[in-house]
Coordinates of C-alpha atoms in Angstrom, one line a residue:
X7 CA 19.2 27.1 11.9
X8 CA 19.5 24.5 9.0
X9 CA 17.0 24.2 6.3
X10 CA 14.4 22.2 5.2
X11 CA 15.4 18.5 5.7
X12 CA 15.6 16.4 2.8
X13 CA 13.7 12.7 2.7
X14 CA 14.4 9.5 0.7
X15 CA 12.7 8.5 -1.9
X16 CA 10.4 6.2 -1.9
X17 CA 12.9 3.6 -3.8
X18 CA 15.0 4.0 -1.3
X19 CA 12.7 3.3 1.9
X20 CA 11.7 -0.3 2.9
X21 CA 9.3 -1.9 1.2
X22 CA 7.0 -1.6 4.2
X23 CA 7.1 2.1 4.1
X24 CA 7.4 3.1 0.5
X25 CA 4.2 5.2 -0.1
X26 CA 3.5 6.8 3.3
X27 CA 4.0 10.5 2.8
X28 CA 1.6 12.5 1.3
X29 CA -0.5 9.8 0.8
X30 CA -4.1 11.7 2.4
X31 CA -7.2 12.0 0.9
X32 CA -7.6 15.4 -0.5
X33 CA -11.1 14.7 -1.2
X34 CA -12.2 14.3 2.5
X35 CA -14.2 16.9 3.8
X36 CA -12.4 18.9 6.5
X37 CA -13.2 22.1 8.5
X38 CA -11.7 24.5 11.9
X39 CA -15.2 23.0 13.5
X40 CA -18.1 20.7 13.9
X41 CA -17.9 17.1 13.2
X42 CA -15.9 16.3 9.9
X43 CA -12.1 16.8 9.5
X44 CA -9.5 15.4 7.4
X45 CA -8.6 12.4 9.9
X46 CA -9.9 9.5 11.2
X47 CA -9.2 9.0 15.4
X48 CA -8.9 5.5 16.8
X49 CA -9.7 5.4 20.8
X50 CA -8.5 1.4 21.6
X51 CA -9.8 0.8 24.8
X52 CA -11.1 -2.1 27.2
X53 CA -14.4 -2.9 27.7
X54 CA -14.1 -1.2 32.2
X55 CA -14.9 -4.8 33.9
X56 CA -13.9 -5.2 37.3
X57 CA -10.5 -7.3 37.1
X58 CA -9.8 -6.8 33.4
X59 CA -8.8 -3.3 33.8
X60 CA -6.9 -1.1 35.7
X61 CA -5.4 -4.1 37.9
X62 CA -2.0 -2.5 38.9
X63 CA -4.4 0.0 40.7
X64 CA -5.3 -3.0 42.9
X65 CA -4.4 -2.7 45.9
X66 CA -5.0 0.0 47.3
X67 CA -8.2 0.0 44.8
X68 CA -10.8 -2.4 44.8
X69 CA -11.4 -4.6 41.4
X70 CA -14.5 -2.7 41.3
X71 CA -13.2 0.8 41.8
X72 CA -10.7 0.6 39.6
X73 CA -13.1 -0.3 36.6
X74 CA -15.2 2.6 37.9
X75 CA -11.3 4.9 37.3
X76 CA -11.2 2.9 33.8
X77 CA -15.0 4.0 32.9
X78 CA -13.8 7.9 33.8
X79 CA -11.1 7.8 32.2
X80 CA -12.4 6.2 29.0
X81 CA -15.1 8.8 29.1
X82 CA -13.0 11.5 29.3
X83 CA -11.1 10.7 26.8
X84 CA -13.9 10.1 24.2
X85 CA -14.8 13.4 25.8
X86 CA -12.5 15.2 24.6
X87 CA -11.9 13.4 21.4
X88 CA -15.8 13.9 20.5
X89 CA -15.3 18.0 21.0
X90 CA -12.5 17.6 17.6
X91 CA -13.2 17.9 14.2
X92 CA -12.7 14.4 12.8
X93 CA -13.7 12.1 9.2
X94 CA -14.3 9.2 11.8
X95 CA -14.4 8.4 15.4
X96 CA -14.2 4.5 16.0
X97 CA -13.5 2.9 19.4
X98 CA -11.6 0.4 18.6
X99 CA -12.6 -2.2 21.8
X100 CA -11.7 -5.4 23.6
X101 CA -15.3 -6.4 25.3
X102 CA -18.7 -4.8 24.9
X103 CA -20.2 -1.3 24.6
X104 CA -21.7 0.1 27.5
X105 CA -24.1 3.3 28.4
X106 CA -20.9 5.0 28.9
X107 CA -20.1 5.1 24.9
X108 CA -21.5 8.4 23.4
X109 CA -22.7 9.2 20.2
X110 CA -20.9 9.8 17.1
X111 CA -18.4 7.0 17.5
X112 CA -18.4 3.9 15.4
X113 CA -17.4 0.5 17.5
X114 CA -14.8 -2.4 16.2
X115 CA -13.6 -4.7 17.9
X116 CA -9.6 -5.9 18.6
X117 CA -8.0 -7.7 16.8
X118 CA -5.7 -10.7 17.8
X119 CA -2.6 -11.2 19.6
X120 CA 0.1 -9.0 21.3
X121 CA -0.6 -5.1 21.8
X122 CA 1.8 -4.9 18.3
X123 CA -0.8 -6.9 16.6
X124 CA -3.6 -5.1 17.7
X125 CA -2.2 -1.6 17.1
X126 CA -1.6 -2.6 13.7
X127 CA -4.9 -4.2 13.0
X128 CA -6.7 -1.2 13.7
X129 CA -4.9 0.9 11.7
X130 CA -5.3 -1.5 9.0
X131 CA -8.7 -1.1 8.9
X132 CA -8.4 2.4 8.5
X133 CA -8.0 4.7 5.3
X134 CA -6.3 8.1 5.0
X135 CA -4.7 10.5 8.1
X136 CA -5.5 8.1 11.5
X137 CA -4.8 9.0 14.9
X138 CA -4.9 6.2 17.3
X139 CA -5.2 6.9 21.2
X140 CA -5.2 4.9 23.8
X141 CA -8.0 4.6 27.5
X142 CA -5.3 5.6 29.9
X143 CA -4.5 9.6 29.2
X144 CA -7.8 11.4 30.7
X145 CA -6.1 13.9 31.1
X146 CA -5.9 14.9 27.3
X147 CA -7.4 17.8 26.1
X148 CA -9.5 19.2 22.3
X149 CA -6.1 21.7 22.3
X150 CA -3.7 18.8 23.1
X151 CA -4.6 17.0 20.3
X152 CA -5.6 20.1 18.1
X153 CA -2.4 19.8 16.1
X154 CA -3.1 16.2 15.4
X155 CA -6.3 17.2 14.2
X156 CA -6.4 20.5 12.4
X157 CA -6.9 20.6 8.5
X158 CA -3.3 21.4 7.8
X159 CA -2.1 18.6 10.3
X160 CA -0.8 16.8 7.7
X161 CA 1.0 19.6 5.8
X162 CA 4.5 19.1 6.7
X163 CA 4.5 15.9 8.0
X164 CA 3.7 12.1 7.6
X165 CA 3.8 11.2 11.4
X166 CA 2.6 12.7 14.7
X167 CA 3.6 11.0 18.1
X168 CA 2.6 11.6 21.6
X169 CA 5.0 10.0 24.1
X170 CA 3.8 9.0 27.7
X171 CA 5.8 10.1 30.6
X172 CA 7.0 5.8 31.8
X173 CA 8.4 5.4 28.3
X174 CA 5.6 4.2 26.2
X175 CA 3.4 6.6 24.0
X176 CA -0.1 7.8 24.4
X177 CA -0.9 9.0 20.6
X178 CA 0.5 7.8 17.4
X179 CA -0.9 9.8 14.1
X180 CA -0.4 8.2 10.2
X181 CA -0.9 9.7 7.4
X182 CA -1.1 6.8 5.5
X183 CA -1.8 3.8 8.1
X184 CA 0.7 1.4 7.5
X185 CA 0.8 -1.8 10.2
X186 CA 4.3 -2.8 9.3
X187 CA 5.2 0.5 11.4
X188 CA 4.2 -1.0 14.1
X189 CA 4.5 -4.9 14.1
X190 CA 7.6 -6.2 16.2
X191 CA 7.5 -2.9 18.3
X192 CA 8.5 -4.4 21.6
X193 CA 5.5 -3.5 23.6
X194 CA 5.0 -2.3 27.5
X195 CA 8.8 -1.3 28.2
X196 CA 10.4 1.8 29.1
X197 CA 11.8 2.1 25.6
X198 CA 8.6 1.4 23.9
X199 CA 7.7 5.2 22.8
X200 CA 11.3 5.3 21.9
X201 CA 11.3 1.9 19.8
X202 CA 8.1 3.3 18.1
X203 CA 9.2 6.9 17.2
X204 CA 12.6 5.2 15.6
X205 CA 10.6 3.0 13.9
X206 CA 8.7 6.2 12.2
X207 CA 12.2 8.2 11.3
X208 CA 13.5 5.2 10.3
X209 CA 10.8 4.8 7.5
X210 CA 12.0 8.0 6.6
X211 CA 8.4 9.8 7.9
X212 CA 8.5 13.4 9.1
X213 CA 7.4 13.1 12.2
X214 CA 6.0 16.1 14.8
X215 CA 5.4 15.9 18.6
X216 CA 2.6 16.1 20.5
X217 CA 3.0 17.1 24.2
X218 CA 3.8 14.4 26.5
X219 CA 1.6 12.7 29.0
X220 CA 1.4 10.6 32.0
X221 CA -0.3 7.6 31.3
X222 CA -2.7 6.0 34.3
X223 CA -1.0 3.0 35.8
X224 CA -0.7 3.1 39.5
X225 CA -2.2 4.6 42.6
X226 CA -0.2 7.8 42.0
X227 CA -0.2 8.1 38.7
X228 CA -4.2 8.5 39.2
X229 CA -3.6 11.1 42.0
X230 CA -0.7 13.4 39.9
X231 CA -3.3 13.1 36.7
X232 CA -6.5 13.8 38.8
X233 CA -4.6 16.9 40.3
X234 CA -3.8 18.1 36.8
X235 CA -7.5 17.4 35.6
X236 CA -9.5 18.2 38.2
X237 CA -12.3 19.2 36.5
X238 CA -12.7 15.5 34.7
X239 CA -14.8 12.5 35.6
X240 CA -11.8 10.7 36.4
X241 CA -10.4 13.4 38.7
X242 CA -14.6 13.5 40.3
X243 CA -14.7 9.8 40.2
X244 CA -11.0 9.5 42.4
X245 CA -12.3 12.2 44.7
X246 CA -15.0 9.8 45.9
X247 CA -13.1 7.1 46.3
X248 CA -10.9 5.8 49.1
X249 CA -8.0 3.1 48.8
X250 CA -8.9 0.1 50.9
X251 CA -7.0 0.6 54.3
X252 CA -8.1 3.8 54.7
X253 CA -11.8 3.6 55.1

């Protein structure tokens, strides 16, 4: 095996990324348990109205039904994100809160523009270690993001990215939150994960992986993720459900 890898300096990174390593807050409270920890986690999400969500799930779904998978899933995943350690929780959302937002997580809404733009304003709003997931894993799990998440997360690296199974990604971690890392990524391809995670090596971050997932998109996505989640609202929520055509 080789040795430890060596890094530019930060005269010799792009002006957009000079400054990103290292750079957390030491004076952040942090802890293996309860409710602080040395990172902030970003859920961006959509409000679950029928038509504005999930709409690739319709057919065979109804409008209605698929906003009722978007609602599980989006609970799930705050779920699981509420059960880590963490300085902040914000949803970060396009619409309105509903009686499906639980306590302990701050609200802010989207910013402007293309999925680029919007990933980048809300890590510009942040300050110190911020992981940003996205509505469409429910799937994810306390231990999947664990190593995102634990105190010395940020020990040996400046980066952590979770790439989803069609090519995009499902997690992206900062230590410092820069949104020129992400500006200009070409957005909703099947090289968008791998655009992204060049983007981050590029910069000359250290970057770690967190497991991949598949993301929620289609009528079988939904069934292979339920069947791998089957004890989640999303996986109860499908099971009661029945594609038009079949009823």
């Amino acid at each position: 095996m080789t040795g430890a890898p060596q890094f530019p300096s930060d005269a010799q990174l792009p002006p957009h990324a000079q400054g990103l390593r290292g750079s957390h807050d030491p004076a952040v409270p942090s802890g293996p348990t309860g409710s602080t920890g040395p990172t902030t986690v970003l859920v961006i999400a959509k409000e679950p109205v029928p038509g504005r969500v999930k709409t690739r799930l319709t057919p065979p779904y109804a409008p209605h039904e698929a906003a009722q998978l978007a609602e599980a899933a989006l609970c799930d995943t705050l779920r699981a994100v509420g059960a880590m350690p963490a300085r902040r929780r914000v949803l970060v959302l396009d619409g309105r809160p509903g009686s499906w937002l639980p306590t302990g997580f701050d609200v802010r809404p989207q910013g402007t523009g293309g999925l680029d733009e919007r990933l980048a304003a809300a890590f510009a709003e942040s300050t110190g270690p911020t992981l940003l997931i996205g509505m469409d894993t429910p799937q994810v799990t306390p231990q999947l993001l664990a190593p995102a998440l634990d105190i010395g997360a940020w020990d040996d690296c400046d980066a952590w990215f979770g790439a989803a199974e069609d090519g995009g990604f499902w997690a992206l971690g900062l230590g410092c939150p820069e949104p020129g890392l992400l500006r200009g990524v070409p957005m909703s391809t099947a090289h968008t994960g791998a655009a992204q995670r060049a983007r981050l090596t590029a910069a000359g971050l250290r970057v770690r992986d967190l497991p991949p997932l598949r993301d929620v998109d289609t009528a079988e996505d939904a069934d292979r993720v339920a069947a791998d989640a089957p004890g989640g609202r999303f996986a109860a929520t499908l099971a009661r459900l029945r594609p038009v055509g079949s009823r």
